[in-house]
């Protein structure tokens, strides 16, 4: 495969398996060069979006995902917890904002949300958005109605991973189908929310399955805005606790190919970072990763602490991205002020084409 031309930066939804496998087969330096070329065409190469993930309901999940310590089917020593109180969630969100996070992600170990929990979930979304942060949730499968209610509450992102290729999926999960996952993503899009969807590598899959995962994501009608690439965290008591480690270079290749195939998406260096040294993480950023989860835990598994992340950012010259959108109350006040100003006698109609001060257009 030759060097990329400007036309190769276009968003595509018609990737073939042979094309994706050809990317994976490139010499390592050539692959990283192409990934960097694409990355710089769409993003500031020295800016990384920072998110914090909080488990708002832990354990006792009825699913049988072989990688997951939260499944009720496995004995991992994890203590189950009920849905967190809204005020406790807000405390953690404020801490995350103070530590530099622009997005607050909330995850619940459910197959799907129950009606009794929805009022609390909706309030969490509204209150966290009121802090001026982007909101993301992962709650399992959604109906179209549930997705619409989350969207109406202002949820920015919904996370629902495809996990692996369609062909390997049955080796990892039997309690929900690949189509179930695709249906939830469709409901999320239909409700006007952004999609966060990626997968896990190092679960015993073949190289063609890593290619198949990225092909399934890139060939969605719209690319996910966030694509988390997770390295399996092997938890004692789960069926994958003794899985062989994935070659670090193969993981970096996966990041790079994801960047090339989904040029405008944030590719998130996600679970498994605790086991990666600084050099490996730096190469992932070079390969096109431009988002991380920040904090001591990802739901129930360890993650590098905040100080080590910021120290690495400083050494690499990386800046945490800042959220462009202002808190709803601030933005509403500015809009009201603008409307009042426009209501002068000589200016009856508001010109919607004129940029408003302080409002960043997408």
Short mmCIF file of C-alpha atoms in Angstrom, two decimals:
data_model
loop_
_atom_site.label_atom_id
_atom_site.label_comp_id
_atom_site.label_asym_id
_atom_site.label_seq_id
_atom_site.Cartn_x
_atom_site.Cartn_y
_atom_site.Cartn_z
CA UNK A 1 0.00 0.00 0.00
CA UNK A 2 1.38 3.37 -1.02
CA UNK A 3 1.43 6.59 0.99
CA UNK A 4 -1.93 8.23 1.56
CA UNK A 5 -3.15 10.95 -0.76
CA UNK A 6 -5.48 13.75 0.40
CA UNK A 7 -8.44 11.84 -1.01
CA UNK A 8 -7.69 8.94 1.32
CA UNK A 9 -8.71 11.13 4.29
CA UNK A 10 -12.36 10.97 3.24
CA UNK A 11 -14.77 9.12 5.51
CA UNK A 12 -15.57 5.67 4.16
CA UNK A 13 -18.20 3.10 5.10
CA UNK A 14 -17.36 0.41 2.55
CA UNK A 15 -14.17 -1.16 3.88
CA UNK A 16 -13.43 -4.74 2.87
CA UNK A 17 -11.65 -7.26 5.04
CA UNK A 18 -8.77 -7.53 2.57
CA UNK A 19 -8.23 -3.75 2.70
CA UNK A 20 -8.15 -3.72 6.49
CA UNK A 21 -5.80 -6.69 6.62
CA UNK A 22 -3.52 -4.91 4.15
CA UNK A 23 -3.29 -1.98 6.56
CA UNK A 24 -2.39 -4.28 9.44
CA UNK A 25 0.29 -5.91 7.25
CA UNK A 26 2.12 -2.65 6.48
CA UNK A 27 5.65 -2.21 7.84
CA UNK A 28 5.26 -0.69 11.29
CA UNK A 29 6.91 2.65 10.44
CA UNK A 30 4.83 3.03 7.27
CA UNK A 31 1.62 2.31 9.18
CA UNK A 32 2.42 4.88 11.88
CA UNK A 33 3.35 7.47 9.24
CA UNK A 34 0.02 7.00 7.49
CA UNK A 35 -1.87 7.13 10.79
CA UNK A 36 -0.07 10.36 11.74
CA UNK A 37 -0.85 11.86 8.35
CA UNK A 38 -4.56 11.18 8.83
CA UNK A 39 -4.50 12.32 12.45
CA UNK A 40 -2.92 15.68 11.62
CA UNK A 41 -5.45 16.26 8.85
CA UNK A 42 -8.32 16.11 11.37
CA UNK A 43 -6.97 16.91 14.85
CA UNK A 44 -4.39 18.85 16.77
CA UNK A 45 -1.75 16.11 17.20
CA UNK A 46 -0.75 17.40 20.65
CA UNK A 47 -4.22 17.55 22.19
CA UNK A 48 -5.93 14.67 24.00
CA UNK A 49 -9.54 14.54 25.15
CA UNK A 50 -9.72 13.47 28.81
CA UNK A 51 -12.67 11.59 30.29
CA UNK A 52 -13.40 10.19 33.74
CA UNK A 53 -15.38 6.98 34.14
CA UNK A 54 -17.39 6.21 37.27
CA UNK A 55 -19.20 2.98 38.11
CA UNK A 56 -22.60 4.15 39.34
CA UNK A 57 -23.86 0.58 39.87
CA UNK A 58 -21.39 -2.25 40.33
CA UNK A 59 -21.63 -6.03 39.90
CA UNK A 60 -24.45 -8.61 39.70
CA UNK A 61 -24.79 -8.26 35.94
CA UNK A 62 -26.72 -11.22 34.42
CA UNK A 63 -24.63 -11.22 31.21
CA UNK A 64 -21.86 -13.78 30.63
CA UNK A 65 -19.18 -11.62 28.97
CA UNK A 66 -16.05 -13.70 29.59
CA UNK A 67 -13.82 -10.68 30.21
CA UNK A 68 -16.02 -8.95 32.78
CA UNK A 69 -15.55 -9.15 36.58
CA UNK A 70 -19.02 -7.64 37.04
CA UNK A 71 -20.81 -10.71 35.72
CA UNK A 72 -22.81 -12.51 38.41
CA UNK A 73 -21.70 -15.80 36.82
CA UNK A 74 -18.06 -15.46 37.91
CA UNK A 75 -16.46 -15.35 41.36
CA UNK A 76 -13.99 -12.48 41.25
CA UNK A 77 -14.34 -11.13 44.79
CA UNK A 78 -16.05 -8.00 43.53
CA UNK A 79 -18.49 -6.46 45.98
CA UNK A 80 -21.82 -5.57 44.41
CA UNK A 81 -23.18 -2.07 44.93
CA UNK A 82 -26.59 -0.57 44.29
CA UNK A 83 -27.15 2.49 42.13
CA UNK A 84 -25.25 5.45 43.58
CA UNK A 85 -27.09 8.42 45.00
CA UNK A 86 -27.24 11.39 42.66
CA UNK A 87 -25.37 13.70 45.05
CA UNK A 88 -22.48 11.24 45.37
CA UNK A 89 -22.23 11.04 41.59
CA UNK A 90 -22.11 14.85 41.43
CA UNK A 91 -19.33 14.95 44.01
CA UNK A 92 -17.24 12.67 41.82
CA UNK A 93 -18.08 14.71 38.74
CA UNK A 94 -16.89 17.90 40.43
CA UNK A 95 -13.65 16.17 41.40
CA UNK A 96 -13.17 14.98 37.82
CA UNK A 97 -13.75 18.49 36.46
CA UNK A 98 -11.23 19.92 38.94
CA UNK A 99 -8.68 17.33 37.80
CA UNK A 100 -8.99 18.31 34.15
CA UNK A 101 -11.67 16.02 32.74
CA UNK A 102 -14.01 17.50 30.15
CA UNK A 103 -16.32 14.47 29.93
CA UNK A 104 -17.88 12.46 32.75
CA UNK A 105 -18.87 8.90 31.91
CA UNK A 106 -21.19 6.87 34.12
CA UNK A 107 -21.47 3.09 33.84
CA UNK A 108 -23.97 0.67 35.35
CA UNK A 109 -23.65 -3.12 35.30
CA UNK A 110 -27.05 -3.83 33.78
CA UNK A 111 -28.33 -5.89 30.90
CA UNK A 112 -30.67 -2.94 30.32
CA UNK A 113 -31.98 -0.10 32.51
CA UNK A 114 -35.14 -0.73 34.55
CA UNK A 115 -37.95 1.81 34.63
CA UNK A 116 -37.52 2.36 38.39
CA UNK A 117 -33.97 3.59 37.80
CA UNK A 118 -34.65 5.95 34.91
CA UNK A 119 -35.63 9.06 36.96
CA UNK A 120 -32.31 8.89 38.84
CA UNK A 121 -30.34 8.34 35.64
CA UNK A 122 -32.03 11.30 33.95
CA UNK A 123 -31.31 13.55 36.91
CA UNK A 124 -27.63 12.53 36.91
CA UNK A 125 -27.37 13.56 33.27
CA UNK A 126 -29.03 16.93 33.85
CA UNK A 127 -26.99 17.74 36.94
CA UNK A 128 -23.61 16.75 35.45
CA UNK A 129 -24.34 18.78 32.32
CA UNK A 130 -25.12 21.69 34.62
CA UNK A 131 -21.50 21.52 35.77
CA UNK A 132 -20.39 22.30 32.22
CA UNK A 133 -19.15 18.79 31.45
CA UNK A 134 -20.00 16.49 28.57
CA UNK A 135 -21.96 13.45 29.70
CA UNK A 136 -21.65 9.82 28.68
CA UNK A 137 -23.40 6.70 29.97
CA UNK A 138 -23.15 2.98 29.46
CA UNK A 139 -26.18 1.13 30.80
CA UNK A 140 -26.43 -1.93 28.58
CA UNK A 141 -29.03 -2.38 25.86
CA UNK A 142 -31.56 0.37 25.21
CA UNK A 143 -35.00 0.46 23.68
CA UNK A 144 -35.82 3.29 21.29
CA UNK A 145 -37.96 4.92 24.00
CA UNK A 146 -35.19 4.74 26.60
CA UNK A 147 -32.72 6.24 24.16
CA UNK A 148 -35.15 9.07 23.40
CA UNK A 149 -35.53 9.87 27.09
CA UNK A 150 -31.77 9.91 27.64
CA UNK A 151 -31.36 12.19 24.65
CA UNK A 152 -34.10 14.52 25.86
CA UNK A 153 -32.29 14.79 29.23
CA UNK A 154 -29.23 16.03 27.36
CA UNK A 155 -26.97 12.97 27.29
CA UNK A 156 -24.11 13.73 24.92
CA UNK A 157 -22.65 10.24 24.37
CA UNK A 158 -23.79 6.67 24.85
CA UNK A 159 -21.18 3.91 25.11
CA UNK A 160 -22.00 0.47 23.77
CA UNK A 161 -19.03 -1.53 22.52
CA UNK A 162 -19.16 -4.15 19.78
CA UNK A 163 -16.32 -5.89 21.69
CA UNK A 164 -14.91 -7.96 18.82
CA UNK A 165 -15.64 -9.17 15.31
CA UNK A 166 -19.04 -10.70 14.48
CA UNK A 167 -17.30 -14.02 13.79
CA UNK A 168 -15.53 -14.23 17.19
CA UNK A 169 -18.30 -12.67 19.24
CA UNK A 170 -19.97 -15.99 20.13
CA UNK A 171 -16.76 -17.17 21.79
CA UNK A 172 -16.99 -14.32 24.29
CA UNK A 173 -20.70 -13.65 24.90
CA UNK A 174 -23.85 -15.77 24.58
CA UNK A 175 -26.44 -13.74 26.49
CA UNK A 176 -26.93 -11.06 23.82
CA UNK A 177 -26.32 -11.07 20.10
CA UNK A 178 -24.21 -8.86 17.88
CA UNK A 179 -27.43 -7.58 16.36
CA UNK A 180 -28.65 -6.59 19.83
CA UNK A 181 -25.63 -4.32 20.09
CA UNK A 182 -26.16 -2.87 16.64
CA UNK A 183 -29.82 -2.22 17.46
CA UNK A 184 -28.86 -0.24 20.56
CA UNK A 185 -26.43 1.88 18.53
CA UNK A 186 -29.21 2.54 16.04
CA UNK A 187 -31.55 3.66 18.84
CA UNK A 188 -28.83 5.97 20.19
CA UNK A 189 -28.37 7.58 16.78
CA UNK A 190 -32.11 7.88 16.33
CA UNK A 191 -32.30 9.84 19.59
CA UNK A 192 -29.71 12.32 18.38
CA UNK A 193 -26.90 11.27 20.72
CA UNK A 194 -23.27 10.67 19.84
CA UNK A 195 -21.91 7.14 19.83
CA UNK A 196 -18.98 5.78 21.80
CA UNK A 197 -18.26 2.27 20.54
CA UNK A 198 -15.11 0.19 20.24
CA UNK A 199 -13.84 -3.14 21.44
CA UNK A 200 -11.38 -5.26 23.38
CA UNK A 201 -8.28 -6.92 21.97
CA UNK A 202 -6.19 -9.65 23.53
CA UNK A 203 -9.15 -11.98 24.24
CA UNK A 204 -7.69 -14.86 22.21
CA UNK A 205 -9.00 -13.53 18.89
CA UNK A 206 -7.09 -13.83 15.62
CA UNK A 207 -5.65 -10.94 13.63
CA UNK A 208 -8.60 -11.19 11.23
CA UNK A 209 -10.94 -10.59 14.17
CA UNK A 210 -9.20 -7.34 15.08
CA UNK A 211 -9.59 -6.34 11.46
CA UNK A 212 -13.23 -7.47 11.53
CA UNK A 213 -13.98 -5.40 14.63
CA UNK A 214 -12.63 -2.21 13.04
CA UNK A 215 -14.43 -2.97 9.79
CA UNK A 216 -17.75 -3.39 11.66
CA UNK A 217 -17.24 -0.03 13.38
CA UNK A 218 -16.07 1.87 10.30
CA UNK A 219 -18.86 0.48 8.12
CA UNK A 220 -21.63 1.74 10.41
CA UNK A 221 -23.84 4.38 8.72
CA UNK A 222 -21.94 6.97 10.78
CA UNK A 223 -18.61 6.43 12.45
CA UNK A 224 -18.68 6.47 16.25
CA UNK A 225 -17.52 9.84 17.56
CA UNK A 226 -15.42 7.97 20.15
CA UNK A 227 -13.75 4.61 19.54
CA UNK A 228 -12.29 3.07 22.72
CA UNK A 229 -9.65 0.41 22.06
CA UNK A 230 -9.25 -1.71 25.20
CA UNK A 231 -6.49 -4.14 26.03
CA UNK A 232 -7.92 -7.10 27.95
CA UNK A 233 -7.48 -6.69 31.71
CA UNK A 234 -7.18 -10.26 32.96
CA UNK A 235 -9.18 -10.58 36.18
CA UNK A 236 -8.86 -13.66 38.37
CA UNK A 237 -12.10 -15.61 38.37
CA UNK A 238 -13.10 -14.72 34.81
CA UNK A 239 -12.78 -17.27 31.98
CA UNK A 240 -10.06 -15.15 30.33
CA UNK A 241 -7.83 -14.78 33.38
CA UNK A 242 -5.07 -16.92 31.83
CA UNK A 243 -5.30 -15.61 28.28
CA UNK A 244 -1.93 -15.08 26.57
CA UNK A 245 -0.74 -11.48 26.38
CA UNK A 246 -1.17 -9.66 23.11
CA UNK A 247 2.00 -8.39 21.44
CA UNK A 248 2.25 -4.66 22.31
CA UNK A 249 3.07 -3.81 18.68
CA UNK A 250 -0.15 -5.52 17.59
CA UNK A 251 -2.08 -3.30 19.99
CA UNK A 252 -0.39 -0.17 18.60
CA UNK A 253 -1.19 -1.38 15.08
CA UNK A 254 -4.85 -1.64 16.07
CA UNK A 255 -4.82 1.98 17.26
CA UNK A 256 -3.18 3.11 14.01
CA UNK A 257 -5.58 1.21 11.74
CA UNK A 258 -8.56 2.57 13.71
CA UNK A 259 -7.22 6.09 13.17
CA UNK A 260 -6.86 5.56 9.41
CA UNK A 261 -10.29 3.97 9.01
CA UNK A 262 -12.18 6.47 11.20
CA UNK A 263 -10.29 9.71 10.57
CA UNK A 264 -12.62 12.13 12.35
CA UNK A 265 -13.31 9.96 15.42
CA UNK A 266 -11.59 10.25 18.76
CA UNK A 267 -9.66 7.00 19.23
CA UNK A 268 -9.47 6.29 22.94
CA UNK A 269 -6.58 4.53 24.61
CA UNK A 270 -8.72 2.80 27.19
CA UNK A 271 -8.54 -0.23 29.53
CA UNK A 272 -5.18 -1.90 30.02
CA UNK A 273 -3.13 1.30 30.26
CA UNK A 274 -1.96 0.37 33.76
CA UNK A 275 0.10 -2.45 32.22
CA UNK A 276 1.57 -0.24 29.48
CA UNK A 277 4.84 1.57 30.04
CA UNK A 278 5.22 5.22 29.08
CA UNK A 279 6.95 4.37 25.82
CA UNK A 280 4.06 2.17 24.68
CA UNK A 281 1.51 4.84 25.58
CA UNK A 282 3.55 7.47 23.72
CA UNK A 283 3.58 5.26 20.62
CA UNK A 284 -0.20 4.89 20.88
CA UNK A 285 -0.53 8.68 20.84
CA UNK A 286 1.82 8.76 17.86
CA UNK A 287 -0.39 6.14 16.17
CA UNK A 288 -3.43 8.40 16.49
CA UNK A 289 -4.92 7.85 19.94
CA UNK A 290 -6.27 11.19 21.14
CA UNK A 291 -8.50 10.33 24.08
CA UNK A 292 -7.97 8.61 27.43
CA UNK A 293 -9.87 7.68 30.53
CA UNK A 294 -8.38 9.46 33.50
CA UNK A 295 -8.43 8.37 37.12
CA UNK A 296 -7.60 5.45 39.35
CA UNK A 297 -10.24 3.03 38.02
CA UNK A 298 -12.11 2.09 34.86
CA UNK A 299 -15.35 0.83 36.39
CA UNK A 300 -13.71 -1.91 38.50
CA UNK A 301 -10.23 -2.37 37.00
CA UNK A 302 -7.12 -0.27 37.73
CA UNK A 303 -6.01 2.69 35.63
CA UNK A 304 -2.93 4.95 35.92
CA UNK A 305 -3.47 7.73 38.45
CA UNK A 306 -4.02 11.34 37.48
CA UNK A 307 -0.57 12.60 38.46
CA UNK A 308 1.31 10.07 36.32
CA UNK A 309 -0.91 10.90 33.33
CA UNK A 310 -0.29 14.63 33.66
CA UNK A 311 3.44 14.07 34.10
CA UNK A 312 3.51 12.01 30.91
CA UNK A 313 1.48 14.65 29.07
CA UNK A 314 3.98 17.30 30.17
CA UNK A 315 6.95 15.24 28.98
CA UNK A 316 5.28 14.63 25.61
CA UNK A 317 4.03 18.20 25.19
CA UNK A 318 0.39 17.05 25.16
CA UNK A 319 -2.48 19.25 26.31
CA UNK A 320 -5.84 18.06 27.67
CA UNK A 321 -8.63 19.24 25.37
CA UNK A 322 -11.14 21.66 26.84
CA UNK A 323 -14.87 21.41 26.31
CA UNK A 324 -16.12 24.14 23.97
CA UNK A 325 -19.70 24.11 25.24
CA UNK A 326 -20.49 26.25 28.27
CA UNK A 327 -22.75 25.25 31.16
CA UNK A 328 -26.40 25.46 30.17
CA UNK A 329 -27.18 28.23 32.65
CA UNK A 330 -24.31 30.42 31.41
CA UNK A 331 -25.19 29.82 27.78
CA UNK A 332 -28.88 30.52 28.43
CA UNK A 333 -28.04 33.83 30.11
CA UNK A 334 -25.85 34.85 27.18
CA UNK A 335 -28.58 33.97 24.70
CA UNK A 336 -31.17 35.96 26.66
CA UNK A 337 -28.84 38.94 26.73
CA UNK A 338 -28.32 38.65 22.99
CA UNK A 339 -32.08 38.47 22.36
CA UNK A 340 -32.61 41.60 24.51
CA UNK A 341 -29.96 43.46 22.58
CA UNK A 342 -31.48 42.39 19.26
CA UNK A 343 -34.92 43.63 20.34
CA UNK A 344 -33.99 47.28 19.83
CA UNK A 345 -36.68 49.13 17.76
CA UNK A 346 -34.53 49.24 14.63
CA UNK A 347 -33.79 45.50 14.70
CA UNK A 348 -36.96 43.46 15.02
CA UNK A 349 -35.69 40.19 13.57
CA UNK A 350 -32.74 38.19 14.89
CA UNK A 351 -30.14 37.31 12.25
CA UNK A 352 -29.44 33.60 12.88
CA UNK A 353 -26.54 33.64 10.43
CA UNK A 354 -24.53 36.11 12.50
CA UNK A 355 -22.06 34.46 14.93
CA UNK A 356 -22.80 35.04 18.60
CA UNK A 357 -19.93 36.06 20.85
CA UNK A 358 -18.63 33.27 23.02
CA UNK A 359 -20.57 30.51 21.25
CA UNK A 360 -18.45 27.98 19.42
CA UNK A 361 -20.10 26.53 16.33
CA UNK A 362 -19.57 22.83 15.63
#
